Tab-separated table of N, CA and C in Angstrom:
chain	number	residue	atom	x	y	z
A	314	GLN	N	118.731	211.744	102.573
A	314	GLN	CA	119.428	212.153	103.780
A	314	GLN	C	120.718	212.876	103.403
A	315	THR	N	121.095	213.780	104.235
A	315	THR	CA	122.276	214.560	103.936
A	315	THR	C	123.546	213.795	104.321
A	316	ALA	N	124.652	214.212	103.714
A	316	ALA	CA	125.926	213.554	103.972
A	316	ALA	C	126.359	213.752	105.425
A	317	ALA	N	126.104	214.915	105.972
A	317	ALA	CA	126.494	215.177	107.366
A	317	ALA	C	125.735	214.278	108.325
A	318	MET	N	124.452	214.067	108.034
A	318	MET	CA	123.641	213.201	108.892
A	318	MET	C	124.113	211.749	108.792
A	319	LEU	N	124.417	211.303	107.578
A	319	LEU	CA	124.904	209.941	107.392
A	319	LEU	C	126.260	209.746	108.056
A	320	ARG	N	127.125	210.730	107.943
A	320	ARG	CA	128.449	210.650	108.577
A	320	ARG	C	128.295	210.593	110.095
A	321	SER	N	127.362	211.364	110.627
A	321	SER	CA	127.108	211.363	112.063
A	321	SER	C	126.609	209.991	112.531
A	322	LYS	N	125.704	209.397	111.764
A	322	LYS	CA	125.205	208.061	112.103
A	322	LYS	C	126.327	207.024	112.038
A	323	MET	N	127.176	207.137	111.018
A	323	MET	CA	128.283	206.200	110.865
A	323	MET	C	129.203	206.248	112.082
A	324	VAL	N	129.557	207.451	112.512
A	324	VAL	CA	130.439	207.614	113.663
A	324	VAL	C	129.762	207.117	114.940
A	325	ASP	N	128.488	207.446	115.116
A	325	ASP	CA	127.754	206.998	116.305
A	325	ASP	C	127.696	205.474	116.377
A	326	PHE	N	127.353	204.833	115.263
A	326	PHE	CA	127.261	203.374	115.271
A	326	PHE	C	128.616	202.732	115.552
A	327	LYS	N	129.682	203.328	115.043
A	327	LYS	CA	131.015	202.781	115.315
A	327	LYS	C	131.361	202.935	116.794
A	328	GLN	N	131.013	204.068	117.388
A	328	GLN	CA	131.279	204.266	118.821
A	328	GLN	C	130.452	203.298	119.671
A	329	PHE	N	129.175	203.083	119.294
A	329	PHE	CA	128.348	202.107	120.007
A	329	PHE	C	128.991	200.727	119.924
A	330	ALA	N	129.455	200.364	118.740
A	330	ALA	CA	130.034	199.036	118.525
A	330	ALA	C	131.294	198.849	119.360
A	331	ILE	N	132.142	199.848	119.409
A	331	ILE	CA	133.373	199.736	120.196
A	331	ILE	C	133.043	199.632	121.684
A	332	THR	N	132.075	200.414	122.148
A	332	THR	CA	131.666	200.350	123.550
A	332	THR	C	131.109	198.975	123.894
A	333	LEU	N	130.241	198.439	123.037
A	333	LEU	CA	129.669	197.118	123.292
A	333	LEU	C	130.732	196.028	123.235
A	334	LEU	N	131.708	196.188	122.372
A	334	LEU	CA	132.807	195.235	122.288
A	334	LEU	C	133.601	195.222	123.600
A	335	CYS	N	133.854	196.395	124.148
A	335	CYS	CA	134.577	196.482	125.425
A	335	CYS	C	133.779	195.854	126.564
A	336	VAL	N	132.503	196.150	126.645
A	336	VAL	CA	131.663	195.583	127.705
A	336	VAL	C	131.579	194.068	127.562
A	337	GLY	N	131.417	193.590	126.339
A	337	GLY	CA	131.377	192.143	126.105
A	337	GLY	C	132.678	191.467	126.491
A	338	SER	N	133.792	192.143	126.266
A	338	SER	CA	135.093	191.590	126.661
A	338	SER	C	135.201	191.473	128.176
A	339	PHE	N	134.683	192.460	128.904
A	339	PHE	CA	134.713	192.379	130.361
A	339	PHE	C	133.838	191.232	130.873
A	340	PHE	N	132.694	191.016	130.247
A	340	PHE	CA	131.868	189.863	130.641
A	340	PHE	C	132.596	188.560	130.352
A	341	TYR	N	133.317	188.495	129.246
A	341	TYR	CA	134.082	187.291	128.925
A	341	TYR	C	135.180	187.056	129.959
A	342	LEU	N	135.847	188.129	130.376
A	342	LEU	CA	136.861	187.993	131.424
A	342	LEU	C	136.243	187.467	132.717
A	343	GLY	N	135.028	187.903	133.017
A	343	GLY	CA	134.332	187.386	134.192
A	343	GLY	C	134.043	185.903	134.079
A	344	THR	N	133.946	185.411	132.866
A	344	THR	CA	133.689	183.991	132.650
A	344	THR	C	134.952	183.167	132.844
A	345	ILE	N	136.088	183.642	132.341
A	345	ILE	CA	137.288	182.810	132.342
A	345	ILE	C	138.151	182.969	133.585
A	346	LEU	N	137.993	184.063	134.334
A	346	LEU	CA	138.801	184.249	135.534
A	346	LEU	C	138.269	183.373	136.667
A	347	PRO	N	139.138	182.683	137.373
A	347	PRO	CA	138.674	181.810	138.458
A	347	PRO	C	138.168	182.622	139.652
A	348	SER	N	137.160	182.079	140.308
A	348	SER	CA	136.584	182.728	141.483
A	348	SER	C	135.995	181.660	142.393
A	349	VAL	N	136.062	181.906	143.691
A	349	VAL	CA	135.513	180.957	144.664
A	349	VAL	C	133.994	180.999	144.635
A	350	GLU	N	133.442	182.175	144.462
A	350	GLU	CA	131.994	182.378	144.519
A	350	GLU	C	131.266	182.002	143.230
A	351	LYS	N	131.995	181.671	142.183
A	351	LYS	CA	131.374	181.465	140.874
A	351	LYS	C	130.602	180.149	140.837
A	352	THR	N	129.375	180.228	140.348
A	352	THR	CA	128.547	179.032	140.168
A	352	THR	C	128.302	178.826	138.681
A	353	MET	N	127.701	177.715	138.357
A	353	MET	CA	127.404	177.423	136.950
A	353	MET	C	126.412	178.442	136.376
A	354	VAL	N	125.477	178.876	137.218
A	354	VAL	CA	124.478	179.849	136.759
A	354	VAL	C	125.156	181.176	136.426
A	355	SER	N	126.038	181.649	137.272
A	355	SER	CA	126.692	182.932	136.994
A	355	SER	C	127.584	182.825	135.758
A	356	THR	N	128.229	181.679	135.567
A	356	THR	CA	129.044	181.484	134.368
A	356	THR	C	128.169	181.531	133.115
A	357	ASN	N	127.011	180.889	133.172
A	357	ASN	CA	126.095	180.905	132.026
A	357	ASN	C	125.555	182.307	131.762
A	358	VAL	N	125.296	183.055	132.824
A	358	VAL	CA	124.808	184.433	132.653
A	358	VAL	C	125.890	185.291	132.010
A	359	TYR	N	127.138	185.131	132.483
A	359	TYR	CA	128.241	185.886	131.886
A	359	TYR	C	128.429	185.519	130.413
A	360	MET	N	128.340	184.255	130.088
A	360	MET	CA	128.498	183.835	128.685
A	360	MET	C	127.348	184.363	127.825
A	361	GLY	N	126.137	184.328	128.365
A	361	GLY	CA	124.999	184.885	127.634
A	361	GLY	C	125.160	186.376	127.383
A	362	ALA	N	125.622	187.097	128.406
A	362	ALA	CA	125.845	188.535	128.249
A	362	ALA	C	126.964	188.795	127.242
A	363	THR	N	128.003	187.953	127.280
A	363	THR	CA	129.101	188.105	126.320
A	363	THR	C	128.605	187.942	124.899
A	364	ILE	N	127.833	186.906	124.655
A	364	ILE	CA	127.308	186.649	123.310
A	364	ILE	C	126.381	187.779	122.871
A	365	LEU	N	125.535	188.235	123.785
A	365	LEU	CA	124.598	189.315	123.466
A	365	LEU	C	125.339	190.601	123.090
A	366	PHE	N	126.292	191.002	123.921
A	366	PHE	CA	127.004	192.249	123.663
A	366	PHE	C	127.880	192.156	122.421
A	367	LEU	N	128.538	191.028	122.215
A	367	LEU	CA	129.366	190.894	121.019
A	367	LEU	C	128.507	190.831	119.748
A	368	GLY	N	127.340	190.199	119.845
A	368	GLY	CA	126.427	190.177	118.701
A	368	GLY	C	125.921	191.566	118.353
A	369	MET	N	125.577	192.339	119.381
A	369	MET	CA	125.126	193.711	119.130
A	369	MET	C	126.266	194.552	118.573
A	370	SER	N	127.487	194.291	119.036
A	370	SER	CA	128.647	195.006	118.510
A	370	SER	C	128.824	194.740	117.018
A	371	ILE	N	128.689	193.477	116.629
A	371	ILE	CA	128.793	193.117	115.207
A	371	ILE	C	127.715	193.833	114.402
A	372	LEU	N	126.498	193.865	114.940
A	372	LEU	CA	125.391	194.540	114.255
A	372	LEU	C	125.704	196.018	114.035
A	373	PHE	N	126.212	196.688	115.061
A	373	PHE	CA	126.518	198.114	114.922
A	373	PHE	C	127.705	198.353	114.000
A	374	PHE	N	128.704	197.457	113.989
A	374	PHE	CA	129.802	197.597	113.029
A	374	PHE	C	129.278	197.462	111.603
A	375	ARG	N	128.354	196.544	111.383
A	375	ARG	CA	127.777	196.383	110.036
A	375	ARG	C	126.972	197.611	109.632
A	376	LEU	N	126.208	198.161	110.561
A	376	LEU	CA	125.449	199.380	110.247
A	376	LEU	C	126.393	200.534	109.919
A	377	SER	N	127.482	200.648	110.662
A	377	SER	CA	128.460	201.689	110.388
A	377	SER	C	129.061	201.518	108.990
A	378	ASN	N	129.392	200.289	108.632
A	378	ASN	CA	129.931	200.034	107.296
A	378	ASN	C	128.905	200.320	106.205
A	379	LYS	N	127.633	200.044	106.498
A	379	LYS	CA	126.572	200.331	105.527
A	379	LYS	C	126.519	201.825	105.222
A	380	TYR	N	126.555	202.644	106.274
A	380	TYR	CA	126.516	204.087	106.066
A	380	TYR	C	127.800	204.591	105.422
A	381	LYS	N	128.917	203.943	105.721
A	381	LYS	CA	130.182	204.325	105.090
A	381	LYS	C	130.127	204.070	103.587
A	382	LYS	N	129.529	202.942	103.167
A	382	LYS	CA	129.393	202.642	101.742
A	382	LYS	C	128.447	203.631	101.059
A	383	ILE	N	127.369	203.982	101.736
A	383	ILE	CA	126.425	204.946	101.169
A	383	ILE	C	127.116	206.292	100.965
A	384	LEU	N	127.922	206.700	101.968
A	384	LEU	CA	128.659	207.960	101.832
A	384	LEU	C	129.660	207.904	100.686
A	385	ALA	N	130.333	206.770	100.529
A	385	ALA	CA	131.296	206.628	99.432
A	385	ALA	C	130.585	206.714	98.081
A	386	GLU	N	129.412	206.095	97.972
A	386	GLU	CA	128.639	206.169	96.736
A	386	GLU	C	128.183	207.594	96.460
A	387	MET	N	127.782	208.305	97.504
A	387	MET	CA	127.373	209.697	97.331
A	387	MET	C	128.556	210.551	96.863
A	388	ASP	N	129.725	210.314	97.444
A	388	ASP	CA	130.921	211.064	97.040
A	388	ASP	C	131.298	210.751	95.596
A	389	ASP	N	131.211	209.484	95.203
A	389	ASP	CA	131.507	209.107	93.818
A	389	ASP	C	130.510	209.751	92.868
A	390	HIS	N	129.249	209.729	93.261
A	390	HIS	CA	128.201	210.314	92.423
A	390	HIS	C	128.411	211.821	92.289
A	391	ASP	N	128.785	212.479	93.367
A	391	ASP	CA	129.023	213.925	93.321
A	391	ASP	C	130.256	214.263	92.485
A	392	SER	N	131.286	213.426	92.577
A	392	SER	CA	132.501	213.701	91.788
A	392	SER	C	132.255	213.494	90.306
A	393	LEU	N	131.349	212.579	89.960
A	393	LEU	CA	131.022	212.356	88.547
A	393	LEU	C	130.235	213.526	87.965
A	394	LYS	N	129.452	214.202	88.787
A	394	LYS	CA	128.663	215.349	88.324
A	394	LYS	C	129.558	216.534	87.963
A	395	GLN	N	130.682	216.653	88.644
A	395	GLN	CA	131.537	217.822	88.435
A	395	GLN	C	132.406	217.681	87.248
C-alpha cells in the first residue's frame, strides 16, 4: 500500500474515533443528568450506548496508531535506503 493511502486511513480512523468519543460522551451525559421521565430501562440503554461508542472509539484509535506505526517504519526504511 502506498504511503498516501495509509496516511489517509490513519487520518480517517482518527476522525472516526474522535466523533465516536463525542457521541459516547453525550450518551454518558444523558445517563448522569437527572430527569423526571428517566426510567431504569432508558438509563441502561444510555449506558449500553456509551460503552458501545467508547469501545468503538478505542478500536479506531488503535487502528489509527497501527497505521501511524506502519508509516513511521516506511519512513525509516526509506531514509535508510538513501
